[in-house]
Coordinates of C-alpha atoms in Angstrom, one line a residue:
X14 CA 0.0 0.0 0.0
X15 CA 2.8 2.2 0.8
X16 CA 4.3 1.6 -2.7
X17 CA 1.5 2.4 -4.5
X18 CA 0.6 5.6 -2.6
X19 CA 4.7 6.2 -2.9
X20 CA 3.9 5.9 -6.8
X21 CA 0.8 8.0 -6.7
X22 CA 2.9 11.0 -5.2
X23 CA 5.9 10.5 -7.9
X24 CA 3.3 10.5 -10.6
X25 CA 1.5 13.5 -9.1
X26 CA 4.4 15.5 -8.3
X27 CA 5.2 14.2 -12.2
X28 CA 2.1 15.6 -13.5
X29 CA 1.9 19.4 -11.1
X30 CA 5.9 19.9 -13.0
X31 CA 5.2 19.7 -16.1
X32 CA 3.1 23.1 -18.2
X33 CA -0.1 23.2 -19.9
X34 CA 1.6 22.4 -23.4
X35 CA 3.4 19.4 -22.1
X36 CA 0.1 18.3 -20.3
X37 CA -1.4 18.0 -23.8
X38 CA 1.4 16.6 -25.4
X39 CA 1.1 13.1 -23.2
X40 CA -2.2 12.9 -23.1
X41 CA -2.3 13.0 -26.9
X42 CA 0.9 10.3 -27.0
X43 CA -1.5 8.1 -24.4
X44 CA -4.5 8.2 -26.5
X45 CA -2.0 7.5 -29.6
X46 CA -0.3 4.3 -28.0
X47 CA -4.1 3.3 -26.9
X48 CA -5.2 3.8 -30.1
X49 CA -2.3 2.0 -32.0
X50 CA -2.4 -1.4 -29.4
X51 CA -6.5 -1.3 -30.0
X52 CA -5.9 -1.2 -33.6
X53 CA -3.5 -3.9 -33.4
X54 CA -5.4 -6.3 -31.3
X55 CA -8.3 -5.8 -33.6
X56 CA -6.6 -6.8 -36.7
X57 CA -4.7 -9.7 -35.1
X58 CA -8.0 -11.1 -33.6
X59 CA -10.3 -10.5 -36.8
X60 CA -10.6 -13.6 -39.2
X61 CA -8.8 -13.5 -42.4
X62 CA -11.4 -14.1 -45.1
X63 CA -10.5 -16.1 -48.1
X64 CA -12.5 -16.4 -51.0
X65 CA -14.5 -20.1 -51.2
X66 CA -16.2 -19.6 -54.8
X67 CA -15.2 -17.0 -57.3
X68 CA -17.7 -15.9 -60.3
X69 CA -20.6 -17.5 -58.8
X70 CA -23.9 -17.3 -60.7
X71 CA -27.0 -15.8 -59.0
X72 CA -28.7 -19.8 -58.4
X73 CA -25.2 -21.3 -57.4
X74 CA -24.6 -18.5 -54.9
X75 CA -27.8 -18.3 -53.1
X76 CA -27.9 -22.2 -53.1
X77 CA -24.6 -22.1 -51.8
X78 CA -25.3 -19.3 -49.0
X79 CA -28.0 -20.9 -47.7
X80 CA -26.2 -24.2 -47.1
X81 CA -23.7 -22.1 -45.2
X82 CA -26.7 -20.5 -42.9
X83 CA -27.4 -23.9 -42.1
X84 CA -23.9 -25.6 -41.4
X85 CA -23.5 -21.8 -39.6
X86 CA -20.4 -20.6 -40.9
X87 CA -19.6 -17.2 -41.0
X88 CA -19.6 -15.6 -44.7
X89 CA -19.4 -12.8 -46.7
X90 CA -20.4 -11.6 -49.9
X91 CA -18.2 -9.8 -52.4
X92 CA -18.1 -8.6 -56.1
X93 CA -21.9 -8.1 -56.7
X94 CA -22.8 -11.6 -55.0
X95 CA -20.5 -13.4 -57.5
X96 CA -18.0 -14.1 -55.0
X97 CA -18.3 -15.9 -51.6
X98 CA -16.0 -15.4 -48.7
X99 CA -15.7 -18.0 -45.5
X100 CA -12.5 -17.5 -42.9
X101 CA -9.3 -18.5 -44.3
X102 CA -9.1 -21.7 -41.7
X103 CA -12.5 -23.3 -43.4
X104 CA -12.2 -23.0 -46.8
X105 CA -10.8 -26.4 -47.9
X106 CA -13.0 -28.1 -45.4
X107 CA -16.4 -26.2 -46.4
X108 CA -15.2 -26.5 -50.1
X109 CA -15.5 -30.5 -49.6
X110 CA -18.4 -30.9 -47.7
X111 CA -20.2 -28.8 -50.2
X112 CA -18.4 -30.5 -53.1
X113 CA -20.4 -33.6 -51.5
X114 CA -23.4 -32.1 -52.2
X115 CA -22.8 -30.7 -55.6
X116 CA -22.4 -27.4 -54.9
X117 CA -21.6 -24.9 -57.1
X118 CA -23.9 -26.4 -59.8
X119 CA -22.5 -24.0 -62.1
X120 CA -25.5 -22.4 -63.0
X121 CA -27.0 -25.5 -65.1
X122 CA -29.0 -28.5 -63.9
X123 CA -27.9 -31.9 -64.2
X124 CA -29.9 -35.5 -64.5
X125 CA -29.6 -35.8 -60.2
X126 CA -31.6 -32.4 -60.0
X127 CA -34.1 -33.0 -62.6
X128 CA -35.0 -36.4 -61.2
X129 CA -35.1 -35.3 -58.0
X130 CA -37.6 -32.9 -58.3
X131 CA -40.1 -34.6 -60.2
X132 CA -43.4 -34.4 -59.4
X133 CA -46.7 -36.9 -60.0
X134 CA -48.9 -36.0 -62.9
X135 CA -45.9 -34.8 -64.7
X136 CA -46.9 -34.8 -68.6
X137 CA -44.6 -36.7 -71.3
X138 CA -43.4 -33.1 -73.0
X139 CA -42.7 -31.5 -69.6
X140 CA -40.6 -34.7 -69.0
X141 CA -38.9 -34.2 -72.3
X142 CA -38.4 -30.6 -71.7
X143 CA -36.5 -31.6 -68.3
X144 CA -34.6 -34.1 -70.0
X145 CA -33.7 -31.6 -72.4
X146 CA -32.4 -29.3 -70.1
X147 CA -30.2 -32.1 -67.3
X148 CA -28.9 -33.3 -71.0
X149 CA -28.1 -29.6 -71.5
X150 CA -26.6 -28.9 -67.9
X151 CA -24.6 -32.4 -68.0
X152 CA -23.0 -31.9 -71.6
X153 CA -22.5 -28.1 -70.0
X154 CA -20.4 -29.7 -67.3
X155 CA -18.6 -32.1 -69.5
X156 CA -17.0 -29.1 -71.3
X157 CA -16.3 -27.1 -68.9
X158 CA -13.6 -30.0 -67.7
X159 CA -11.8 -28.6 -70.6
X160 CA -8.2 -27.2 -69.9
X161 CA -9.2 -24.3 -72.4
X162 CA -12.8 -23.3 -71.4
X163 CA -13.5 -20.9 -68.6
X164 CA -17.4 -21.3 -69.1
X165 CA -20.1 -23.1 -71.6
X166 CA -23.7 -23.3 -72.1
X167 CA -25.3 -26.1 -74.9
X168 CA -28.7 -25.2 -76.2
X169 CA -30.2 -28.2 -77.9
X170 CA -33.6 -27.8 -79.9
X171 CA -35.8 -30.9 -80.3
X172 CA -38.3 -30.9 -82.5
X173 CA -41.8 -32.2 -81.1
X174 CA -43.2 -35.4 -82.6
X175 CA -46.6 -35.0 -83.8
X176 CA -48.8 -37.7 -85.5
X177 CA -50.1 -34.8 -88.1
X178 CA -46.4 -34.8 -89.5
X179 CA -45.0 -37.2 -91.2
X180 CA -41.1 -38.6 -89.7
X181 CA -39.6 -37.4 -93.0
X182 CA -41.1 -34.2 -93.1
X183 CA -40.4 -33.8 -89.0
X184 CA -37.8 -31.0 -88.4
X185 CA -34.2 -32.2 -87.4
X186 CA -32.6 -31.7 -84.0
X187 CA -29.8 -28.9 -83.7
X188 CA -27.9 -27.5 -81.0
X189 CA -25.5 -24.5 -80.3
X190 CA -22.6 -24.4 -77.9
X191 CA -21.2 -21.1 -76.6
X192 CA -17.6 -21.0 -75.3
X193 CA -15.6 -18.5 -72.8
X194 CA -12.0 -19.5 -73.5
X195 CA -9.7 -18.4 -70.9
X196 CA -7.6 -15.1 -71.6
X197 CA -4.3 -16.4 -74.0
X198 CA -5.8 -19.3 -75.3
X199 CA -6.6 -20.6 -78.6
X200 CA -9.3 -23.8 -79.1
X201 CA -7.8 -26.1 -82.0
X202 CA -10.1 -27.8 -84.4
X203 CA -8.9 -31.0 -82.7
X204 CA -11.4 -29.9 -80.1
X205 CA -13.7 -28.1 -81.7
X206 CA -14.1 -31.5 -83.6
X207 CA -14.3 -33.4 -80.4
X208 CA -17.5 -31.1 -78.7
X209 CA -19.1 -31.6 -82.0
X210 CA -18.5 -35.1 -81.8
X211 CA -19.6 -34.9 -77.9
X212 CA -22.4 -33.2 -78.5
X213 CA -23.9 -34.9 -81.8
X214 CA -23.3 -38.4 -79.9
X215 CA -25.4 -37.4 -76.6
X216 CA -28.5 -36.0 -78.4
X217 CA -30.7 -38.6 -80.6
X218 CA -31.0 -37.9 -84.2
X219 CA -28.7 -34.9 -83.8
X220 CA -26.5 -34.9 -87.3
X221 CA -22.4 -32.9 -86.6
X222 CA -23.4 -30.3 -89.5
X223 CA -26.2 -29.3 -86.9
X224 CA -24.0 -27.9 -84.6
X225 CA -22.8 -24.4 -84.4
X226 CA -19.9 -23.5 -81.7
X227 CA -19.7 -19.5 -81.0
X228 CA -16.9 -18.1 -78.7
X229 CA -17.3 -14.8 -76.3
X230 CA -16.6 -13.0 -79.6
X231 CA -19.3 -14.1 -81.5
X232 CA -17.0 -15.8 -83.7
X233 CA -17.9 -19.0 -84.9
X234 CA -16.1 -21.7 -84.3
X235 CA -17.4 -24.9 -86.1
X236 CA -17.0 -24.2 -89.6
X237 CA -14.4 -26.7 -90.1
X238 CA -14.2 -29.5 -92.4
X239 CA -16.4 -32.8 -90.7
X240 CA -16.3 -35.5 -93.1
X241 CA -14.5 -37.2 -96.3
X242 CA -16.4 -35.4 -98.6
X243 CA -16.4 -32.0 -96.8
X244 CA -12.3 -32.6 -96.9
X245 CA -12.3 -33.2 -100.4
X246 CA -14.3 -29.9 -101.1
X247 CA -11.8 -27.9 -98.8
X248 CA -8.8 -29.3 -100.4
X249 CA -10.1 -28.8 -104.4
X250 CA -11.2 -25.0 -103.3
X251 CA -7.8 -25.0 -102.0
X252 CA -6.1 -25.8 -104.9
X253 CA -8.3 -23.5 -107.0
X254 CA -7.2 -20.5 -104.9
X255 CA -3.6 -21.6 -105.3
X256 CA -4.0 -22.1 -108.8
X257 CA -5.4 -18.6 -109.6
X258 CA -3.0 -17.1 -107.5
X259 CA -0.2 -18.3 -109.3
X260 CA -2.4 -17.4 -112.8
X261 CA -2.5 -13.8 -111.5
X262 CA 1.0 -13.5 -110.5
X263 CA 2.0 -15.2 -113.9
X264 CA -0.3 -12.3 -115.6
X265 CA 1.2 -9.4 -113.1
X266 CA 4.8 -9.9 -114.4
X267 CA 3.9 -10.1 -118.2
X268 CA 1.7 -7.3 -118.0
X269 CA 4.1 -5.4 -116.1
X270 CA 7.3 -6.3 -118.4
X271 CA 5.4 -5.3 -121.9
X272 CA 4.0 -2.1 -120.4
X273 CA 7.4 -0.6 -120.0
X274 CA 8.2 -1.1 -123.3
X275 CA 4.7 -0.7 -125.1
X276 CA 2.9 1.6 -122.1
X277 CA 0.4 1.2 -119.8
X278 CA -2.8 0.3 -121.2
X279 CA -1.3 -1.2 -124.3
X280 CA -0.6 -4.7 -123.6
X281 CA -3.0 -7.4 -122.9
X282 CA -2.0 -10.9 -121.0
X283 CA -4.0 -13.5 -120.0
X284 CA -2.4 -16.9 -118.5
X285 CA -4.1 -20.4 -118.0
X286 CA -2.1 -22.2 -115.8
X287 CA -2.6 -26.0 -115.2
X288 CA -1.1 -27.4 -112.2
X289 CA -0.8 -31.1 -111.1
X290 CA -1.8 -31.3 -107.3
X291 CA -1.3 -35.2 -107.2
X292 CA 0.9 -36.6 -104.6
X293 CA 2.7 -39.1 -105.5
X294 CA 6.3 -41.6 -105.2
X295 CA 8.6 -42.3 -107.6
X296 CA 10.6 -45.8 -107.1
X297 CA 13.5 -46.5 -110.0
X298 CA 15.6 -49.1 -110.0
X299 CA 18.8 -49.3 -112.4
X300 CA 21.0 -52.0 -112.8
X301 CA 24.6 -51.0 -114.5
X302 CA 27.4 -53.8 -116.0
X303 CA 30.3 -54.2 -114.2
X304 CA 32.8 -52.4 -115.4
X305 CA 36.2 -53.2 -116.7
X306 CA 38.3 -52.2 -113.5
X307 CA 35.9 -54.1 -110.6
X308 CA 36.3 -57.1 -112.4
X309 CA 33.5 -60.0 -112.7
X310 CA 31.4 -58.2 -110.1
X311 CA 30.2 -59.1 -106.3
X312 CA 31.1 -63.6 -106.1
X313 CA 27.7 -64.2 -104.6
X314 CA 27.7 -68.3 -104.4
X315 CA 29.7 -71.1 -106.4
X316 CA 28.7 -74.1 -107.4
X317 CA 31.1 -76.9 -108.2
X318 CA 30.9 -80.5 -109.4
X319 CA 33.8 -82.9 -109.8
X320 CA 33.7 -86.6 -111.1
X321 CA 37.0 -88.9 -110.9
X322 CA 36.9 -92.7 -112.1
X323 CA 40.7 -94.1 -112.6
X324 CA 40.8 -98.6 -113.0
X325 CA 41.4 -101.3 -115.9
X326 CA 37.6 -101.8 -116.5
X327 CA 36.4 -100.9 -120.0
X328 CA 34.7 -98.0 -121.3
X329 CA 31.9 -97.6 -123.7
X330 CA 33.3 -96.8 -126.9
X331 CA 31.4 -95.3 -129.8
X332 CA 29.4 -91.8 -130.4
X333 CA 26.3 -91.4 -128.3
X334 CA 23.0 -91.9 -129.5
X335 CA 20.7 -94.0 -131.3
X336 CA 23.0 -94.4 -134.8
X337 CA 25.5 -96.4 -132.9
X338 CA 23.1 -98.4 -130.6
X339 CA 21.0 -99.7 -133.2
X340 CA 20.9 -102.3 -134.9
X341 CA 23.7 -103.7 -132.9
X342 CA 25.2 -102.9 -129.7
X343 CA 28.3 -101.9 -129.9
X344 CA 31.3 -103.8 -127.7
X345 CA 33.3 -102.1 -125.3
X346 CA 37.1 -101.8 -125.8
X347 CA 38.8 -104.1 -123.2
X348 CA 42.3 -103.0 -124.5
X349 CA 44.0 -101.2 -122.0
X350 CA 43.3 -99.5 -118.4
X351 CA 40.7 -95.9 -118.6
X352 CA 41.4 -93.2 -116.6
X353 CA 37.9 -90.7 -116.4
X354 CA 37.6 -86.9 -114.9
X355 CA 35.3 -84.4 -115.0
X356 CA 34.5 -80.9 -113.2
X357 CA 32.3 -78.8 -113.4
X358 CA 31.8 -74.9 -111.6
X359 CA 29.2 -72.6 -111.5
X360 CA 30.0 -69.0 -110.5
X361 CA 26.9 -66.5 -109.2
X362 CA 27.8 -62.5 -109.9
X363 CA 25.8 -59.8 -107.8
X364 CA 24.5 -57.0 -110.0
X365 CA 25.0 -53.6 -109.7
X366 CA 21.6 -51.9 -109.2
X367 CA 20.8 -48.8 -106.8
X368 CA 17.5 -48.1 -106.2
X369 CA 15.9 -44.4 -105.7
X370 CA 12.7 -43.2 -104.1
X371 CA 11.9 -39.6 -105.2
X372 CA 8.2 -38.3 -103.5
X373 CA 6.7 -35.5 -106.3
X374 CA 5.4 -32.5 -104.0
X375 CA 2.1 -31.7 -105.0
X376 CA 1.5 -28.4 -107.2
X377 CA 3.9 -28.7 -109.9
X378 CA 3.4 -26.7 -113.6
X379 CA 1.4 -29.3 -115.4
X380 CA 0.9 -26.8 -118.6
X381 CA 1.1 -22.8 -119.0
X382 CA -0.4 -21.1 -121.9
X383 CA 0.0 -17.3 -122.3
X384 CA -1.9 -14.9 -124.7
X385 CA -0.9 -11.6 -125.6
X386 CA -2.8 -8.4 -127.2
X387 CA -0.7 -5.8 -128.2
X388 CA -2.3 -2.4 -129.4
X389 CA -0.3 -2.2 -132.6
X390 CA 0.1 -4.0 -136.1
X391 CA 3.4 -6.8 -134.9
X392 CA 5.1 -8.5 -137.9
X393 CA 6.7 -12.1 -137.4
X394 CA 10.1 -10.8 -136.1
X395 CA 8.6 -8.6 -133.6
X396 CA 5.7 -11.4 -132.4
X397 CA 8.8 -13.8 -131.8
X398 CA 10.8 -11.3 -129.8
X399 CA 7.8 -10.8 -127.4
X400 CA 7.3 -14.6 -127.5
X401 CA 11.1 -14.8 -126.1
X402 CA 10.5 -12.2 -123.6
X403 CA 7.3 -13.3 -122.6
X404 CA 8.9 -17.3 -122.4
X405 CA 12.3 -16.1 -120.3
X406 CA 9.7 -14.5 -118.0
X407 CA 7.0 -17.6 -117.0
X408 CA 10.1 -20.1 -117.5
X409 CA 8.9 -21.5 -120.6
X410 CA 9.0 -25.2 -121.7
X411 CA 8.7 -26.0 -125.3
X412 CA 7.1 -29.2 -124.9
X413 CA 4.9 -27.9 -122.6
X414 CA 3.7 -24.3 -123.0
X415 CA 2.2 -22.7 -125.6
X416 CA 2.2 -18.8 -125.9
X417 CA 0.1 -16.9 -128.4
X418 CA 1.0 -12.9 -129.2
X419 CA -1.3 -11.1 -132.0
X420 CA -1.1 -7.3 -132.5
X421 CA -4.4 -5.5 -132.8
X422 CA -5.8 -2.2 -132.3
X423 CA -7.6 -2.0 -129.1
X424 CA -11.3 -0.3 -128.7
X425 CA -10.8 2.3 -125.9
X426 CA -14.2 3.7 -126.5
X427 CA -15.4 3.1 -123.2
X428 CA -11.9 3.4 -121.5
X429 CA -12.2 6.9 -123.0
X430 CA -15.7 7.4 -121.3
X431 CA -14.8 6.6 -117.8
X432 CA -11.4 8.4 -118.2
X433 CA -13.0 11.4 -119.5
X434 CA -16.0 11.1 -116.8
X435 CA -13.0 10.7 -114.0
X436 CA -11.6 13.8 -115.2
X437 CA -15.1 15.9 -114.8
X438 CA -15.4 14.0 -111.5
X439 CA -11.8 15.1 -110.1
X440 CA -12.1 18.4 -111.4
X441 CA -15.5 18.9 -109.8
X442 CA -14.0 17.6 -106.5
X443 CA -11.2 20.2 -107.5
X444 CA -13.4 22.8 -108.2
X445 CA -15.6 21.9 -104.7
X446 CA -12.4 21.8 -102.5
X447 CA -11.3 25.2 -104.0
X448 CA -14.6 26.9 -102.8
X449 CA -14.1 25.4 -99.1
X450 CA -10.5 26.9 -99.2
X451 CA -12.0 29.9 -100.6
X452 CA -14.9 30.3 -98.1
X453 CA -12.8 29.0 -95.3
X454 CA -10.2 32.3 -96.4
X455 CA -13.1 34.5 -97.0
X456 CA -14.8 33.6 -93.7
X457 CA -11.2 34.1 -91.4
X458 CA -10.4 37.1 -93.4
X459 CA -14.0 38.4 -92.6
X460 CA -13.3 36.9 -88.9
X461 CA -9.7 39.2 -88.4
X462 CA -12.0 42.3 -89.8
X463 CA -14.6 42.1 -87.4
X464 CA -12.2 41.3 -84.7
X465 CA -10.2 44.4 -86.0
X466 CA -13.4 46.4 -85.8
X467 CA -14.7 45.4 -82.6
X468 CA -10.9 46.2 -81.3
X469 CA -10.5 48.9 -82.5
X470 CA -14.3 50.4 -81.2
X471 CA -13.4 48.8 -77.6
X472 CA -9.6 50.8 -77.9
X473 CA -11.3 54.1 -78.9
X474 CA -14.0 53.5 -75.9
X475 CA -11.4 53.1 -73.6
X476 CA -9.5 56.0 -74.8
X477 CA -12.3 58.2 -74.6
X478 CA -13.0 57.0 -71.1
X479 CA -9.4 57.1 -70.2
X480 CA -9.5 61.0 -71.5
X481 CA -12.3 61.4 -69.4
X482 CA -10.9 60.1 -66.2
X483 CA -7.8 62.3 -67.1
X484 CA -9.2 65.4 -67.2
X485 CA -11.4 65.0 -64.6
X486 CA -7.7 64.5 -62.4
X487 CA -6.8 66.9 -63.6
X488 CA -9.5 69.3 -63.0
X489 CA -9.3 68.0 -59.3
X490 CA -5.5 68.3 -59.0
X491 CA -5.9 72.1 -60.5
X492 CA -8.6 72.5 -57.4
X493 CA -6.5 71.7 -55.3
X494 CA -3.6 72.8 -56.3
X495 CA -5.1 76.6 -55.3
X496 CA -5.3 75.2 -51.6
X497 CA -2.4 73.2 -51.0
X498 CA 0.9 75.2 -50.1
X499 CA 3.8 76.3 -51.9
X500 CA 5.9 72.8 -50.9
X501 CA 3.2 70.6 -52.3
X502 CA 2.6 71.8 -55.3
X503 CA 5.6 70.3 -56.9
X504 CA 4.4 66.7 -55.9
X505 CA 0.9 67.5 -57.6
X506 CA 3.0 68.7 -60.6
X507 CA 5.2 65.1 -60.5
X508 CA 1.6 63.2 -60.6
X509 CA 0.6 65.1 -63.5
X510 CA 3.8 64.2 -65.6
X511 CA 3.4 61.1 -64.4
X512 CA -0.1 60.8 -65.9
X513 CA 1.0 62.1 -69.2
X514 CA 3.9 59.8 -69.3
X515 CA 2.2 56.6 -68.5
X516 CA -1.9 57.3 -68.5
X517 CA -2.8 53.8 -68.3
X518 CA -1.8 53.4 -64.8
X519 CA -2.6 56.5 -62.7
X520 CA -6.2 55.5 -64.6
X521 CA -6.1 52.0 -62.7
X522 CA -5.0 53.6 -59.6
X523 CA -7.3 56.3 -59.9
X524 CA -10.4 53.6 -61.0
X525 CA -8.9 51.6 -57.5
X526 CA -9.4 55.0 -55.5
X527 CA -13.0 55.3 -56.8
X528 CA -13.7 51.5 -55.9
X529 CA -12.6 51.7 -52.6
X530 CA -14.5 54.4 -52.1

């Protein structure tokens, strides 16, 4: 007890020494530290929030808000209701119990919610029409697993069977898809292919050209080749294009080449290019001799045969064949020992032969024939020396191309027309562009005169007013220049050379006199 009034008296005596301003000063520190340590402990002890479900639609979040009333977890709403918040150390947990449950549905209703939800003395098209939509909201699902869709909705459009329409004449199913990509990433057809596929295999009847794929961007995403036949179409248009490109290039450098020597306008061309697009592989196989200096070639096998016979027995004597065997046989020679050999060996050569596989790339200059119109009478000599020009240019092949040059006189009747109306037409946008530079003059020169005008009346206003205020000093400094004394009256006379030497002044500090007044 004695310590604490012992502290109450150091603290007092503490307080009565110090002045009014340093009084303040602690008090204001106090309140500060209070303030900082209440701050502190607030934002230590508050939950961190983390967010459980981002981009929530309206259904998914007040499904999923309600199930959190229940379980009684603490929440909050962010981002226009899109975005759920729970505390930081319950978000994986709450995540998998509502996981469990199916939660967030994604906006879209699957076979488990349709089915559980239906009720007795359902009809058969209300039935279709909820099978139509869990079919929707499962295929929904099934594309959003995705890696490269952020969001889908399917739409799928079944006709309804009637027994006033006959099955042939019955509309057929279609469906559309509608695709959020994520930000950087491109959909191949690969894919595209595959939802079709998805799609056109989970609705009955539903045909893949039925299908139309759209992106965020309205951009349509299915028009891609399907089948065989749609392949073949894409790949003959293909060719086409390629084939009047190269026509029109073919044409460009012609035309260009004659119409520096003969002039624009002039020359004619026209190309027909035929092109062989078939792909295909060339196998050739040569076989060569062998040549002096490798000899008899590769030894690839032998054969040999040899026969000995050595004794005193006889031999058959006589030429072989029927002219010594009939009519009599002919007796062997028993004179003397026989001594028989005989060898025989057959040698196998490899042959030189190289084989060559040579693949012919598709597009290759089947046939080229050019035609050229010159706007002039050509004799032979002159016809051939376009022919060469015209030849060096496409690459010409003699037994290939043909190219045709005729000189004729051109009709530029109508070539005349249009150039002649062009002419009117640029010279009356001419003639129009002059006027708005003349008006646009005539109206800023009448602009500077009227602002010349108006200057000039304002300058000779304030002039006149200026003269007024002057000699109205004046009169007033010549009053009282009869009552002031000797001594001042060569101040007054100062002001007044002052006023004639700069008027504009002693009128603003003369117009600051009457204000203040």
């Amino acid at each position: 007890m004695e310590y604490v009034n012992k502290l109450k008296h150091q603290v007092s005596e503490f307080w009565n020494s110090r002045n009014k301003v340093q009084k303040i000063s602690l008090i204001l520190g106090a309140l500060l530290v209070i303030l900082t340590a209440g701050l502190l402990g607030y934002f230590i002890s508050r939950p961190s929030y983390s967010p459980l479900f981002t981009n929530l639609s309206m259904q998914d979040a007040g499904e999923i808000v309600k199930r959190l009333e229940d379980m009684k977890i603490p929440y909050k709403i962010a981002d226009g209701g899109k975005t759920i918040l729970v505390e930081s150390k319950d978000v994986y947990k709450t995540r998998l119990n509502l996981a469990q449950e199916g939660l967030p549905k994604g906006g879209v209703l699957g076979f488990s919610d349709i089915f559980n939800k239906t009720k007795l003395g359902t009809t058969d098209w209300e039935r279709q029409l909820q099978y139509t939509q869990a079919l929707q909201g499962e295929l929904t699902r099934t594309i959003e697993e995705m890696e490269q869709v952020e969001s889908a909705r399917v739409h799928i459009v079944q006709p309804r069977e009637s027994l006033f329409i006959e099955p042939n004449a019955q509309k057929e199913p279609s469906a559309a898809v509608f695709l959020k990509l994520k930000p950087g990433v491109e959909i191949a057809e690969e894919e595209i292919r595959g939802i079709i596929n998805l799609v056109a295999h989970s609705v009955e009847g539903l045909k893949p050209e039925n299908i139309t794929i759209v992106d965020e961007f309205g951009r349509v995403l299915s028009n891609i080749p399907l089948s065989e036949e749609q392949n073949t179409k894409e790949e003959i248009n293909s060719q086409l294009v390629i084939q009047n490109n190269f026509q029109k290039q073919l044409q460009a450098n012609v035309q260009s080449l004659l119409e520096q020597i003969f002039g624009p306008g002039n020359v004619a061309v026209r190309v027909n290019a035929q092109l062989n697009f078939d792909k295909k592989t060339v196998e050739s196989r040569l076989f060569t001799p062998v040549s002096s200096e490798t000899g008899d070639g590769i030894l690839r096998s032998v054969q040999e045969l040899r026969e000995h016979f050595s004794g005193t027995g006889s031999v058959p004597t006589g030429n072989p064949g029927t002219g010594t065997n009939i009519p009599g046989y002919q007796q062997p020679n028993t004179n003397g020992t026989s001594n028989y050999q005989k060898t025989e060996v057959i040698r196998n050569y490899e042959m030189n032969e190289s084989k060559e596989n040579v693949t012919v790339a598709p597009g290759t200059v089947k046939k080229l024939t050019v035609s050229v119109v010159v706007n002039r009478d050509l004799n032979d000599e002159e016809k051939d020396k376009i022919a060469t020009l015209v030849g060096n240019a496409i690459g010409y092949d003699i037994q290939r191309d043909q190219i045709t040059v005729e000189g004729m006189t051109f009709n530029n009747q109508l070539a005349d027309i249009l150039s002649k109306q062009l002419a009117e037409e640029n010279q009356r946008r001419e003639m129009q562009r002059l006027l708005i530079i003349i008006s646009a003059i005539a109206a800023a020169i009448l602009f500077i005169i009227a602002h010349r005008i108006i200057a000039m009346k304002r300058r000779r206003m304030e002039e006149e007013k200026l003269a007024y205020e002057l000699a109205a000093a004046q009169q007033a400094a010549s009053q009282l220049s009869d009552d002031v004394s000797a001594d001042n009256r060569e101040v007054f006379s100062e002001i007044e050379k002052l006023a004639r030497k700069r008027p504009e002044d002693v009128a603003k500090i003369l117009r600051t006199w009457l204000n203040e007044e």
